[in-house]
Amino acid sequence: MSSPTPTPAGFNPLFPVFLKLEQFRVLLVGGGNVGLEKLTAILRSSPATAVTVVATWISPALRTLAAPYPRIRLHERPFQETDLENHDFVFAATDDPVLHRRIKAAATARGLLTNVADTPAECDFYLSSVVQKGDLKIAISTNGKSPTVAKRLRAMLEETLPDELDTVLQQMTVIRGQIRGDFAAKVKSLNAVTAELTGGPAYESPATRRWRRVATGSLLALGAVVAVAWRKR
Ligand SMILES: C[C@@]1(CC(=O)O)c2cc3[nH]c(cc4nc(cc5[nH]c(cc(n2)[C@H]1CCC(=O)O)[C@@](C)(CC(=O)O)[C@@H]5CCC(=O)O)C(CC(=O)O)=C4CCC(=O)O)c(CCC(=O)O)c3CC(=O)O
Ligand SMILES: NC(=O)C1=CN([C@@H]2O[C@H](COP(=O)(O)OP(=O)(O)OC[C@H]3O[C@@H](n4cnc5c(N)ncnc54)[C@H](O)[C@@H]3O)[C@@H](O)[C@H]2O)C=CC1
């Protein structure tokens, strides 16, 4: 018998990857608010993805979002298990938890990966908060602990990371193609060229200072005040 893998508390075991989603076929079940959020997230990162949307009702907002994308197909009707055929990923985003369990079971049986809105335990993968600056993309996961903190971190990084980072990436691609020598020599040169980017060992940005201050006290204090006020309502 194999012993369980030790995972200390506060450890996030999710494996981060950057998928070429447009090479897969995505099924989205549900065309309301949550369906719209999922489709928005998919298109923001991977606009060429083929997505089939199946829902008994498809909101005008989702129709408007989908309109410019030729690879999105909309079907206004109830979900049926055969919808899973010829798809690789499925997002269950309806208001029916019983249907979600059915979708998850049928999808797993067929080898599809599933994201079930509002039910982390039923998800094979989670969405992340995504920072984009040209070719640079940073995905943030809190292991489902606080999507709101992920959202705040995204905003912080979007604000503090300079737009010039993309120029740096483009220039590094050129430099990378020009440097000669063996692998170790190349790594050494590229590390030397980029050393200044980290700001040096003692550098702490104003944003880091702000997060440190909040994390060491005021967040818990504020949370307690909010919780008490909420209970009194
Ligand atoms: C597990 C996960 C599975 C998944 O959805 O893939 C999940 C689950 C749940 N979300 C819930 C609520 C909210 N989700 C958001 C926002 C986002 N949620 C996203 C991802 C994830 N959400 C995955 C984990 C990500 C991680 O590891 O952190 C983001 C990052 C990506 C995206 O959705 O595109 C996107 C921010 C994008 C951005 O702006 O950067 C907000 C904030 C807001 O909308 O303003 C709220 C309300 C406030 C709050 O609760 O924090 C609830 C409770 C629902 C209820 O109460 O009924 C559950 C279920 C539960 O926790 O049980
Ligand atoms: N709207 C939000 O921001 C949030 C929603 N939730 C929860 O998430 C769930 C979904 O919420 P919304 O998207 O707002 O609901 P919604 O009512 O806007 O959309 C539900 C969608 O599911 C579809 N649907 C229902 N049964 C179906 C079936 N048999 N086959 C195919 N499609 C079917 C409907 O046609 C509709 O498109 C709900 O359980 C809600 O409580 C939780 C937190 C926030």
mmCIF file of C-alpha atoms and ligand atoms in Angstrom:
data_model
loop_
_atom_site.group_PDB
_atom_site.id
_atom_site.type_symbol
_atom_site.label_atom_id
_atom_site.label_comp_id
_atom_site.label_asym_id
_atom_site.label_seq_id
_atom_site.Cartn_x
_atom_site.Cartn_y
_atom_site.Cartn_z
ATOM 1 C CA MET A 1 0.000 0.000 0.000
ATOM 2 C CA SER A 2 1.361 3.433 -0.846
ATOM 3 C CA SER A 3 1.543 5.980 1.954
ATOM 4 C CA PRO A 4 -0.190 9.346 1.430
ATOM 5 C CA THR A 5 2.030 12.157 0.168
ATOM 6 C CA PRO A 6 2.719 14.553 3.031
ATOM 7 C CA THR A 7 1.292 18.018 2.275
ATOM 8 C CA PRO A 8 1.897 20.529 5.051
ATOM 9 C CA ALA A 9 -0.872 22.998 5.920
ATOM 10 C CA GLY A 10 -0.550 26.145 3.836
ATOM 11 C CA PHE A 11 0.919 24.242 0.891
ATOM 12 C CA ASN A 12 -0.621 24.678 -2.564
ATOM 13 C CA PRO A 13 -0.286 21.407 -4.528
ATOM 14 C CA LEU A 14 -1.818 22.752 -7.776
ATOM 15 C CA PHE A 15 0.476 22.330 -10.765
ATOM 16 C CA PRO A 16 0.682 25.484 -12.883
ATOM 17 C CA VAL A 17 0.781 25.116 -16.659
ATOM 18 C CA PHE A 18 0.159 27.476 -19.585
ATOM 19 C CA LEU A 19 -2.220 25.674 -21.916
ATOM 20 C CA LYS A 20 -2.510 26.197 -25.664
ATOM 21 C CA LEU A 21 -6.254 26.192 -25.140
ATOM 22 C CA GLU A 22 -7.001 26.947 -28.782
ATOM 23 C CA GLN A 23 -5.717 23.457 -29.596
ATOM 24 C CA PHE A 24 -8.510 21.945 -27.476
ATOM 25 C CA ARG A 25 -12.299 21.943 -27.609
ATOM 26 C CA VAL A 26 -14.163 23.529 -24.734
ATOM 27 C CA LEU A 27 -17.754 22.941 -23.677
ATOM 28 C CA LEU A 28 -19.439 25.563 -21.486
ATOM 29 C CA VAL A 29 -22.754 24.549 -19.920
ATOM 30 C CA GLY A 30 -24.667 27.576 -18.639
ATOM 31 C CA GLY A 31 -25.183 30.950 -20.251
ATOM 32 C CA GLY A 32 -25.946 33.243 -17.283
ATOM 33 C CA ASN A 33 -23.641 35.410 -15.166
ATOM 34 C CA VAL A 34 -21.177 32.701 -14.231
ATOM 35 C CA GLY A 35 -21.119 31.350 -17.809
ATOM 36 C CA LEU A 36 -20.315 34.884 -18.970
ATOM 37 C CA GLU A 37 -17.456 35.151 -16.451
ATOM 38 C CA LYS A 38 -15.955 31.838 -17.599
ATOM 39 C CA LEU A 39 -16.222 32.756 -21.301
ATOM 40 C CA THR A 40 -14.684 36.165 -20.580
ATOM 41 C CA ALA A 41 -11.728 34.515 -18.829
ATOM 42 C CA ILE A 42 -11.234 32.050 -21.709
ATOM 43 C CA LEU A 43 -11.384 34.709 -24.438
ATOM 44 C CA ARG A 44 -9.213 37.210 -22.590
ATOM 45 C CA SER A 45 -6.305 34.774 -22.584
ATOM 46 C CA SER A 46 -7.030 32.539 -25.566
ATOM 47 C CA PRO A 47 -9.396 34.283 -28.016
ATOM 48 C CA ALA A 48 -8.992 31.662 -30.771
ATOM 49 C CA THR A 49 -10.420 28.853 -28.630
ATOM 50 C CA ALA A 50 -13.322 26.786 -29.992
ATOM 51 C CA VAL A 51 -16.072 26.964 -27.360
ATOM 52 C CA THR A 52 -19.478 25.293 -27.532
ATOM 53 C CA VAL A 53 -21.994 26.959 -25.234
ATOM 54 C CA VAL A 54 -25.056 24.917 -24.241
ATOM 55 C CA ALA A 55 -27.711 26.520 -22.030
ATOM 56 C CA THR A 56 -31.467 26.565 -21.699
ATOM 57 C CA TRP A 57 -31.126 30.373 -21.696
ATOM 58 C CA ILE A 58 -28.245 32.410 -23.078
ATOM 59 C CA SER A 59 -27.975 35.962 -21.764
ATOM 60 C CA PRO A 60 -27.803 38.934 -24.150
ATOM 61 C CA ALA A 61 -24.421 39.854 -22.585
ATOM 62 C CA LEU A 62 -22.985 36.437 -23.450
ATOM 63 C CA ARG A 63 -24.374 36.685 -26.996
ATOM 64 C CA THR A 64 -22.757 40.095 -27.406
ATOM 65 C CA LEU A 65 -19.433 38.828 -26.060
ATOM 66 C CA ALA A 66 -19.475 35.776 -28.358
ATOM 67 C CA ALA A 67 -20.578 37.588 -31.530
ATOM 68 C CA PRO A 68 -17.125 38.591 -32.900
ATOM 69 C CA TYR A 69 -15.615 35.128 -32.338
ATOM 70 C CA PRO A 70 -16.207 32.691 -35.230
ATOM 71 C CA ARG A 71 -15.149 29.645 -33.177
ATOM 72 C CA ILE A 72 -17.882 30.035 -30.545
ATOM 73 C CA ARG A 73 -21.082 28.125 -31.118
ATOM 74 C CA LEU A 74 -24.225 28.818 -29.096
ATOM 75 C CA HIS A 75 -26.952 26.216 -28.506
ATOM 76 C CA GLU A 76 -29.992 27.346 -26.555
ATOM 77 C CA ARG A 77 -31.344 24.064 -25.199
ATOM 78 C CA PRO A 78 -30.904 21.750 -22.184
ATOM 79 C CA PHE A 79 -27.593 19.941 -21.685
ATOM 80 C CA GLN A 80 -27.421 16.342 -22.871
ATOM 81 C CA GLU A 81 -24.590 13.922 -22.200
ATOM 82 C CA THR A 82 -23.730 13.612 -25.888
ATOM 83 C CA ASP A 83 -22.638 17.293 -25.728
ATOM 84 C CA LEU A 84 -19.469 16.022 -24.034
ATOM 85 C CA GLU A 85 -18.486 14.133 -27.180
ATOM 86 C CA ASN A 86 -15.592 15.706 -29.085
ATOM 87 C CA HIS A 87 -14.679 18.032 -26.216
ATOM 88 C CA ASP A 88 -11.597 18.089 -23.982
ATOM 89 C CA PHE A 89 -12.628 20.517 -21.223
ATOM 90 C CA VAL A 90 -16.002 21.272 -19.707
ATOM 91 C CA PHE A 91 -17.128 24.207 -17.569
ATOM 92 C CA ALA A 92 -20.316 23.528 -15.594
ATOM 93 C CA ALA A 93 -21.789 26.968 -14.889
ATOM 94 C CA THR A 94 -25.513 26.459 -14.388
ATOM 95 C CA ASP A 95 -27.674 27.085 -11.322
ATOM 96 C CA ASP A 96 -28.349 23.360 -10.908
ATOM 97 C CA PRO A 97 -25.961 21.488 -8.535
ATOM 98 C CA VAL A 98 -27.547 18.112 -9.362
ATOM 99 C CA LEU A 99 -26.846 18.694 -13.060
ATOM 100 C CA HIS A 100 -23.286 19.724 -12.138
ATOM 101 C CA ARG A 101 -22.679 16.383 -10.410
ATOM 102 C CA ARG A 102 -24.058 14.562 -13.476
ATOM 103 C CA ILE A 103 -21.817 16.569 -15.807
ATOM 104 C CA LYS A 104 -18.760 15.940 -13.631
ATOM 105 C CA ALA A 105 -19.360 12.164 -13.462
ATOM 106 C CA ALA A 106 -20.034 11.817 -17.192
ATOM 107 C CA ALA A 107 -17.067 14.044 -18.101
ATOM 108 C CA THR A 108 -14.665 12.097 -15.889
ATOM 109 C CA ALA A 109 -15.899 8.813 -17.374
ATOM 110 C CA ARG A 110 -15.064 10.206 -20.837
ATOM 111 C CA GLY A 111 -11.680 11.624 -19.810
ATOM 112 C CA LEU A 112 -12.595 15.319 -19.961
ATOM 113 C CA LEU A 113 -11.253 17.813 -17.419
ATOM 114 C CA THR A 114 -13.935 19.706 -15.531
ATOM 115 C CA ASN A 115 -14.357 23.060 -13.803
ATOM 116 C CA VAL A 116 -17.527 23.229 -11.717
ATOM 117 C CA ALA A 117 -18.565 26.744 -10.741
ATOM 118 C CA ASP A 118 -18.840 27.220 -6.990
ATOM 119 C CA THR A 119 -17.728 23.666 -6.168
ATOM 120 C CA PRO A 120 -13.924 23.487 -5.806
ATOM 121 C CA ALA A 121 -14.107 19.845 -4.665
ATOM 122 C CA GLU A 122 -15.609 18.883 -8.035
ATOM 123 C CA CYS A 123 -13.002 20.797 -10.095
ATOM 124 C CA ASP A 124 -10.071 19.151 -11.906
ATOM 125 C CA PHE A 125 -8.620 22.621 -12.449
ATOM 126 C CA TYR A 126 -9.199 26.179 -11.262
ATOM 127 C CA LEU A 127 -9.039 29.435 -13.128
ATOM 128 C CA SER A 128 -6.501 31.973 -11.947
ATOM 129 C CA SER A 129 -6.157 35.725 -11.774
ATOM 130 C CA VAL A 130 -4.147 36.756 -14.796
ATOM 131 C CA VAL A 131 -1.747 39.669 -15.237
ATOM 132 C CA GLN A 132 -0.958 40.409 -18.890
ATOM 133 C CA LYS A 133 1.664 42.780 -20.271
ATOM 134 C CA GLY A 134 2.245 41.822 -23.869
ATOM 135 C CA ASP A 135 4.015 38.466 -23.946
ATOM 136 C CA LEU A 136 4.348 38.483 -20.166
ATOM 137 C CA LYS A 137 1.595 36.588 -18.388
ATOM 138 C CA ILE A 138 1.432 35.884 -14.650
ATOM 139 C CA ALA A 139 -1.201 33.503 -13.276
ATOM 140 C CA ILE A 140 -2.088 33.698 -9.581
ATOM 141 C CA SER A 141 -3.588 30.937 -7.453
ATOM 142 C CA THR A 142 -4.544 31.089 -3.790
ATOM 143 C CA ASN A 143 -5.495 27.387 -3.854
ATOM 144 C CA GLY A 144 -9.119 28.514 -3.707
ATOM 145 C CA LYS A 145 -8.554 30.191 -0.329
ATOM 146 C CA SER A 146 -9.395 33.710 -1.463
ATOM 147 C CA PRO A 147 -10.173 34.626 -5.087
ATOM 148 C CA THR A 148 -10.548 38.190 -3.826
ATOM 149 C CA VAL A 149 -6.915 38.297 -2.685
ATOM 150 C CA ALA A 150 -5.915 36.857 -6.090
ATOM 151 C CA LYS A 151 -7.883 39.671 -7.754
ATOM 152 C CA ARG A 152 -6.206 42.307 -5.537
ATOM 153 C CA LEU A 153 -2.764 40.905 -6.249
ATOM 154 C CA ARG A 154 -3.494 41.010 -9.960
ATOM 155 C CA ALA A 155 -4.464 44.667 -9.697
ATOM 156 C CA MET A 156 -1.330 45.392 -7.687
ATOM 157 C CA LEU A 157 0.930 43.711 -10.228
ATOM 158 C CA GLU A 158 -0.859 45.345 -13.161
ATOM 159 C CA GLU A 159 -0.235 48.713 -11.534
ATOM 160 C CA THR A 160 3.336 48.190 -10.354
ATOM 161 C CA LEU A 161 4.877 46.164 -13.187
ATOM 162 C CA PRO A 162 6.111 48.650 -15.792
ATOM 163 C CA ASP A 163 4.630 48.485 -19.297
ATOM 164 C CA GLU A 164 8.235 48.529 -20.550
ATOM 165 C CA LEU A 165 8.531 44.895 -19.398
ATOM 166 C CA ASP A 166 7.171 43.804 -22.738
ATOM 167 C CA THR A 167 9.841 45.857 -24.525
ATOM 168 C CA VAL A 168 12.410 44.108 -22.324
ATOM 169 C CA LEU A 169 11.040 40.730 -23.418
ATOM 170 C CA GLN A 170 11.174 41.674 -27.105
ATOM 171 C CA GLN A 171 14.762 42.943 -26.743
ATOM 172 C CA MET A 172 15.807 39.863 -24.770
ATOM 173 C CA THR A 173 14.545 37.684 -27.617
ATOM 174 C CA VAL A 174 16.906 39.514 -29.975
ATOM 175 C CA ILE A 175 19.837 39.313 -27.516
ATOM 176 C CA ARG A 176 19.095 35.639 -26.896
ATOM 177 C CA GLY A 177 19.394 34.951 -30.605
ATOM 178 C CA GLN A 178 22.709 36.819 -30.873
ATOM 179 C CA ILE A 179 24.675 35.492 -27.885
ATOM 180 C CA ARG A 180 27.158 32.787 -28.825
ATOM 181 C CA GLY A 181 28.774 30.109 -26.679
ATOM 182 C CA ASP A 182 27.672 27.011 -24.831
ATOM 183 C CA PHE A 183 24.535 26.822 -22.688
ATOM 184 C CA ALA A 184 26.293 27.798 -19.430
ATOM 185 C CA ALA A 185 27.948 30.835 -21.035
ATOM 186 C CA LYS A 186 24.638 31.973 -22.493
ATOM 187 C CA VAL A 187 22.891 31.681 -19.129
ATOM 188 C CA LYS A 188 25.689 33.695 -17.510
ATOM 189 C CA SER A 189 25.436 36.479 -20.105
ATOM 190 C CA LEU A 190 21.635 36.626 -19.931
ATOM 191 C CA ASN A 191 21.748 36.751 -16.115
ATOM 192 C CA ALA A 192 24.277 39.605 -16.305
ATOM 193 C CA VAL A 193 22.151 41.607 -18.767
ATOM 194 C CA THR A 194 19.034 41.277 -16.591
ATOM 195 C CA ALA A 195 20.625 41.679 -13.122
ATOM 196 C CA GLU A 196 19.345 45.253 -12.712
ATOM 197 C CA LEU A 197 15.706 44.211 -13.230
ATOM 198 C CA THR A 198 15.314 42.837 -9.704
ATOM 199 C CA GLY A 199 16.338 46.151 -8.133
ATOM 200 C CA GLY A 200 19.096 44.643 -5.983
ATOM 201 C CA PRO A 201 18.989 42.502 -2.834
ATOM 202 C CA ALA A 202 17.805 45.190 -0.378
ATOM 203 C CA TYR A 203 15.124 46.660 -2.613
ATOM 204 C CA GLU A 204 11.540 46.739 -1.331
ATOM 205 C CA SER A 205 8.908 48.397 -3.488
ATOM 206 C CA PRO A 206 6.238 50.645 -1.912
ATOM 207 C CA ALA A 207 3.608 48.021 -2.827
ATOM 208 C CA THR A 208 5.542 45.306 -0.959
ATOM 209 C CA ARG A 209 5.743 47.545 2.094
ATOM 210 C CA ARG A 210 1.970 48.159 1.936
ATOM 211 C CA TRP A 211 1.171 44.405 1.708
ATOM 212 C CA ARG A 212 3.538 43.612 4.570
ATOM 213 C CA ARG A 213 1.842 46.195 6.773
ATOM 214 C CA VAL A 214 -1.659 44.890 5.976
ATOM 215 C CA ALA A 215 -0.668 41.233 6.391
ATOM 216 C CA THR A 216 0.850 41.831 9.811
ATOM 217 C CA GLY A 217 -2.253 42.947 11.634
ATOM 218 C CA SER A 218 -4.605 45.463 10.138
ATOM 219 C CA LEU A 219 -6.334 42.930 7.827
ATOM 220 C CA LEU A 220 -7.312 40.634 10.707
ATOM 221 C CA ALA A 221 -8.391 43.607 12.831
ATOM 222 C CA LEU A 222 -10.525 45.003 9.996
ATOM 223 C CA GLY A 223 -11.938 41.522 9.232
ATOM 224 C CA ALA A 224 -13.015 41.167 12.873
ATOM 225 C CA VAL A 225 -14.808 44.531 12.770
ATOM 226 C CA VAL A 226 -16.590 43.578 9.528
ATOM 227 C CA ALA A 227 -17.577 40.155 10.933
ATOM 228 C CA VAL A 228 -19.057 41.719 14.099
ATOM 229 C CA ALA A 229 -20.959 44.336 12.068
ATOM 230 C CA TRP A 230 -22.272 41.565 9.762
ATOM 231 C CA ARG A 231 -23.550 39.465 12.708
ATOM 232 C CA LYS A 232 -25.421 42.475 14.144
ATOM 233 C CA ARG A 233 -27.403 42.991 10.880
HETATM 234 C C1 LIG B 1 -11.655 27.613 -6.678
HETATM 235 C C2 LIG B 1 -12.040 28.576 -7.818
HETATM 236 C C3 LIG B 1 -12.582 27.673 -8.923
HETATM 237 C C4 LIG B 1 -12.808 28.383 -10.243
HETATM 238 O O1 LIG B 1 -13.784 29.160 -10.324
HETATM 239 O O2 LIG B 1 -12.033 28.144 -11.186
HETATM 240 C C5 LIG B 1 -13.047 29.622 -7.381
HETATM 241 C C6 LIG B 1 -14.127 29.362 -6.562
HETATM 242 C C7 LIG B 1 -15.025 30.294 -5.986
HETATM 243 N N1 LIG B 1 -15.053 31.640 -6.252
HETATM 244 C C8 LIG B 1 -15.978 32.234 -5.452
HETATM 245 C C9 LIG B 1 -16.229 33.601 -5.348
HETATM 246 C C10 LIG B 1 -15.550 34.624 -5.998
HETATM 247 N N2 LIG B 1 -14.707 34.463 -7.072
HETATM 248 C C11 LIG B 1 -14.217 35.680 -7.436
HETATM 249 C C12 LIG B 1 -13.327 35.923 -8.509
HETATM 250 C C13 LIG B 1 -12.529 34.998 -9.167
HETATM 251 N N3 LIG B 1 -12.502 33.652 -8.900
HETATM 252 C C14 LIG B 1 -11.508 33.054 -9.575
HETATM 253 C C15 LIG B 1 -11.109 31.731 -9.437
HETATM 254 C C16 LIG B 1 -11.597 30.769 -8.579
HETATM 255 N N4 LIG B 1 -12.779 30.842 -7.915
HETATM 256 C C17 LIG B 1 -10.886 29.462 -8.326
HETATM 257 C C18 LIG B 1 -9.804 29.635 -7.255
HETATM 258 C C19 LIG B 1 -8.771 30.700 -7.579
HETATM 259 C C20 LIG B 1 -7.785 30.865 -6.473
HETATM 260 O O3 LIG B 1 -7.020 29.923 -6.217
HETATM 261 O O4 LIG B 1 -7.744 31.916 -5.825
HETATM 262 C C21 LIG B 1 -10.743 34.045 -10.422
HETATM 263 C C22 LIG B 1 -9.346 34.181 -9.813
HETATM 264 C C23 LIG B 1 -10.550 33.639 -11.874
HETATM 265 C C24 LIG B 1 -11.799 33.627 -12.734
HETATM 266 O O5 LIG B 1 -12.891 33.235 -12.279
HETATM 267 O O6 LIG B 1 -11.636 34.048 -13.897
HETATM 268 C C25 LIG B 1 -11.604 35.350 -10.293
HETATM 269 C C26 LIG B 1 -10.827 36.656 -10.063
HETATM 270 C C27 LIG B 1 -10.319 37.151 -11.396
HETATM 271 C C28 LIG B 1 -9.683 38.495 -11.304
HETATM 272 O O7 LIG B 1 -10.411 39.501 -11.247
HETATM 273 O O8 LIG B 1 -8.444 38.555 -11.341
HETATM 274 C C29 LIG B 1 -14.770 36.676 -6.580
HETATM 275 C C30 LIG B 1 -14.378 38.140 -6.579
HETATM 276 C C31 LIG B 1 -15.122 38.974 -7.567
HETATM 277 O O9 LIG B 1 -15.876 38.448 -8.408
HETATM 278 O O10 LIG B 1 -14.936 40.205 -7.483
HETATM 279 C C32 LIG B 1 -15.618 36.021 -5.684
HETATM 280 C C33 LIG B 1 -16.451 36.625 -4.556
HETATM 281 C C34 LIG B 1 -15.572 36.944 -3.351
HETATM 282 C C35 LIG B 1 -14.844 35.745 -2.712
HETATM 283 O O11 LIG B 1 -15.494 34.766 -2.338
HETATM 284 O O12 LIG B 1 -13.619 35.839 -2.593
HETATM 285 C C36 LIG B 1 -16.647 31.223 -4.693
HETATM 286 C C37 LIG B 1 -17.748 31.455 -3.680
HETATM 287 C C38 LIG B 1 -19.081 31.627 -4.411
HETATM 288 C C39 LIG B 1 -20.207 31.842 -3.405
HETATM 289 O O13 LIG B 1 -19.999 32.481 -2.378
HETATM 290 O O14 LIG B 1 -21.310 31.318 -3.687
HETATM 291 C C40 LIG B 1 -16.056 30.003 -5.048
HETATM 292 C C41 LIG B 1 -16.424 28.627 -4.530
HETATM 293 C C42 LIG B 1 -15.804 28.352 -3.195
HETATM 294 O O15 LIG B 1 -14.825 28.998 -2.797
HETATM 295 O O16 LIG B 1 -16.326 27.454 -2.544
HETATM 296 N N1 LIG B 2 -23.867 35.290 -10.507
HETATM 297 C C1 LIG B 2 -22.870 35.297 -9.694
HETATM 298 O O1 LIG B 2 -22.006 36.178 -9.729
HETATM 299 C C2 LIG B 2 -22.744 34.198 -8.687
HETATM 300 C C3 LIG B 2 -23.457 33.014 -8.842
HETATM 301 N N2 LIG B 2 -23.309 31.991 -7.970
HETATM 302 C C4 LIG B 2 -23.994 30.717 -8.169
HETATM 303 O O2 LIG B 2 -23.567 30.155 -9.419
HETATM 304 C C5 LIG B 2 -24.631 29.493 -10.059
HETATM 305 C C6 LIG B 2 -24.906 30.071 -11.430
HETATM 306 O O3 LIG B 2 -25.188 31.452 -11.277
HETATM 307 P P1 LIG B 2 -25.629 32.378 -12.488
HETATM 308 O O4 LIG B 2 -24.744 32.156 -13.658
HETATM 309 O O5 LIG B 2 -25.725 33.761 -11.941
HETATM 310 O O6 LIG B 2 -27.085 31.837 -12.797
HETATM 311 P P2 LIG B 2 -28.023 32.235 -13.998
HETATM 312 O O7 LIG B 2 -29.416 31.945 -13.569
HETATM 313 O O8 LIG B 2 -27.660 33.591 -14.527
HETATM 314 O O9 LIG B 2 -27.593 31.191 -15.130
HETATM 315 C C7 LIG B 2 -27.848 29.827 -15.014
HETATM 316 C C8 LIG B 2 -27.648 29.245 -16.398
HETATM 317 O O10 LIG B 2 -27.773 27.824 -16.308
HETATM 318 C C9 LIG B 2 -28.534 27.402 -17.417
HETATM 319 N N3 LIG B 2 -29.130 26.096 -17.165
HETATM 320 C C10 LIG B 2 -29.905 25.712 -16.126
HETATM 321 N N4 LIG B 2 -30.277 24.415 -16.289
HETATM 322 C C11 LIG B 2 -29.719 23.986 -17.440
HETATM 323 C C12 LIG B 2 -29.708 22.761 -18.142
HETATM 324 N N5 LIG B 2 -30.382 21.679 -17.695
HETATM 325 N N6 LIG B 2 -29.012 22.675 -19.298
HETATM 326 C C13 LIG B 2 -28.323 23.740 -19.766
HETATM 327 N N7 LIG B 2 -28.299 24.934 -19.146
HETATM 328 C C14 LIG B 2 -28.983 25.064 -17.993
HETATM 329 C C15 LIG B 2 -29.551 28.494 -17.608
HETATM 330 O O11 LIG B 2 -30.141 28.434 -18.893
HETATM 331 C C16 LIG B 2 -28.662 29.728 -17.432
HETATM 332 O O12 LIG B 2 -28.014 30.033 -18.637
HETATM 333 C C17 LIG B 2 -25.829 29.642 -9.116
HETATM 334 O O13 LIG B 2 -25.879 28.462 -8.349
HETATM 335 C C18 LIG B 2 -25.507 30.839 -8.259
HETATM 336 O O14 LIG B 2 -26.099 30.710 -6.992
HETATM 337 C C19 LIG B 2 -22.457 32.117 -6.928
HETATM 338 C C20 LIG B 2 -21.760 33.267 -6.702
HETATM 339 C C21 LIG B 2 -21.840 34.399 -7.564
#
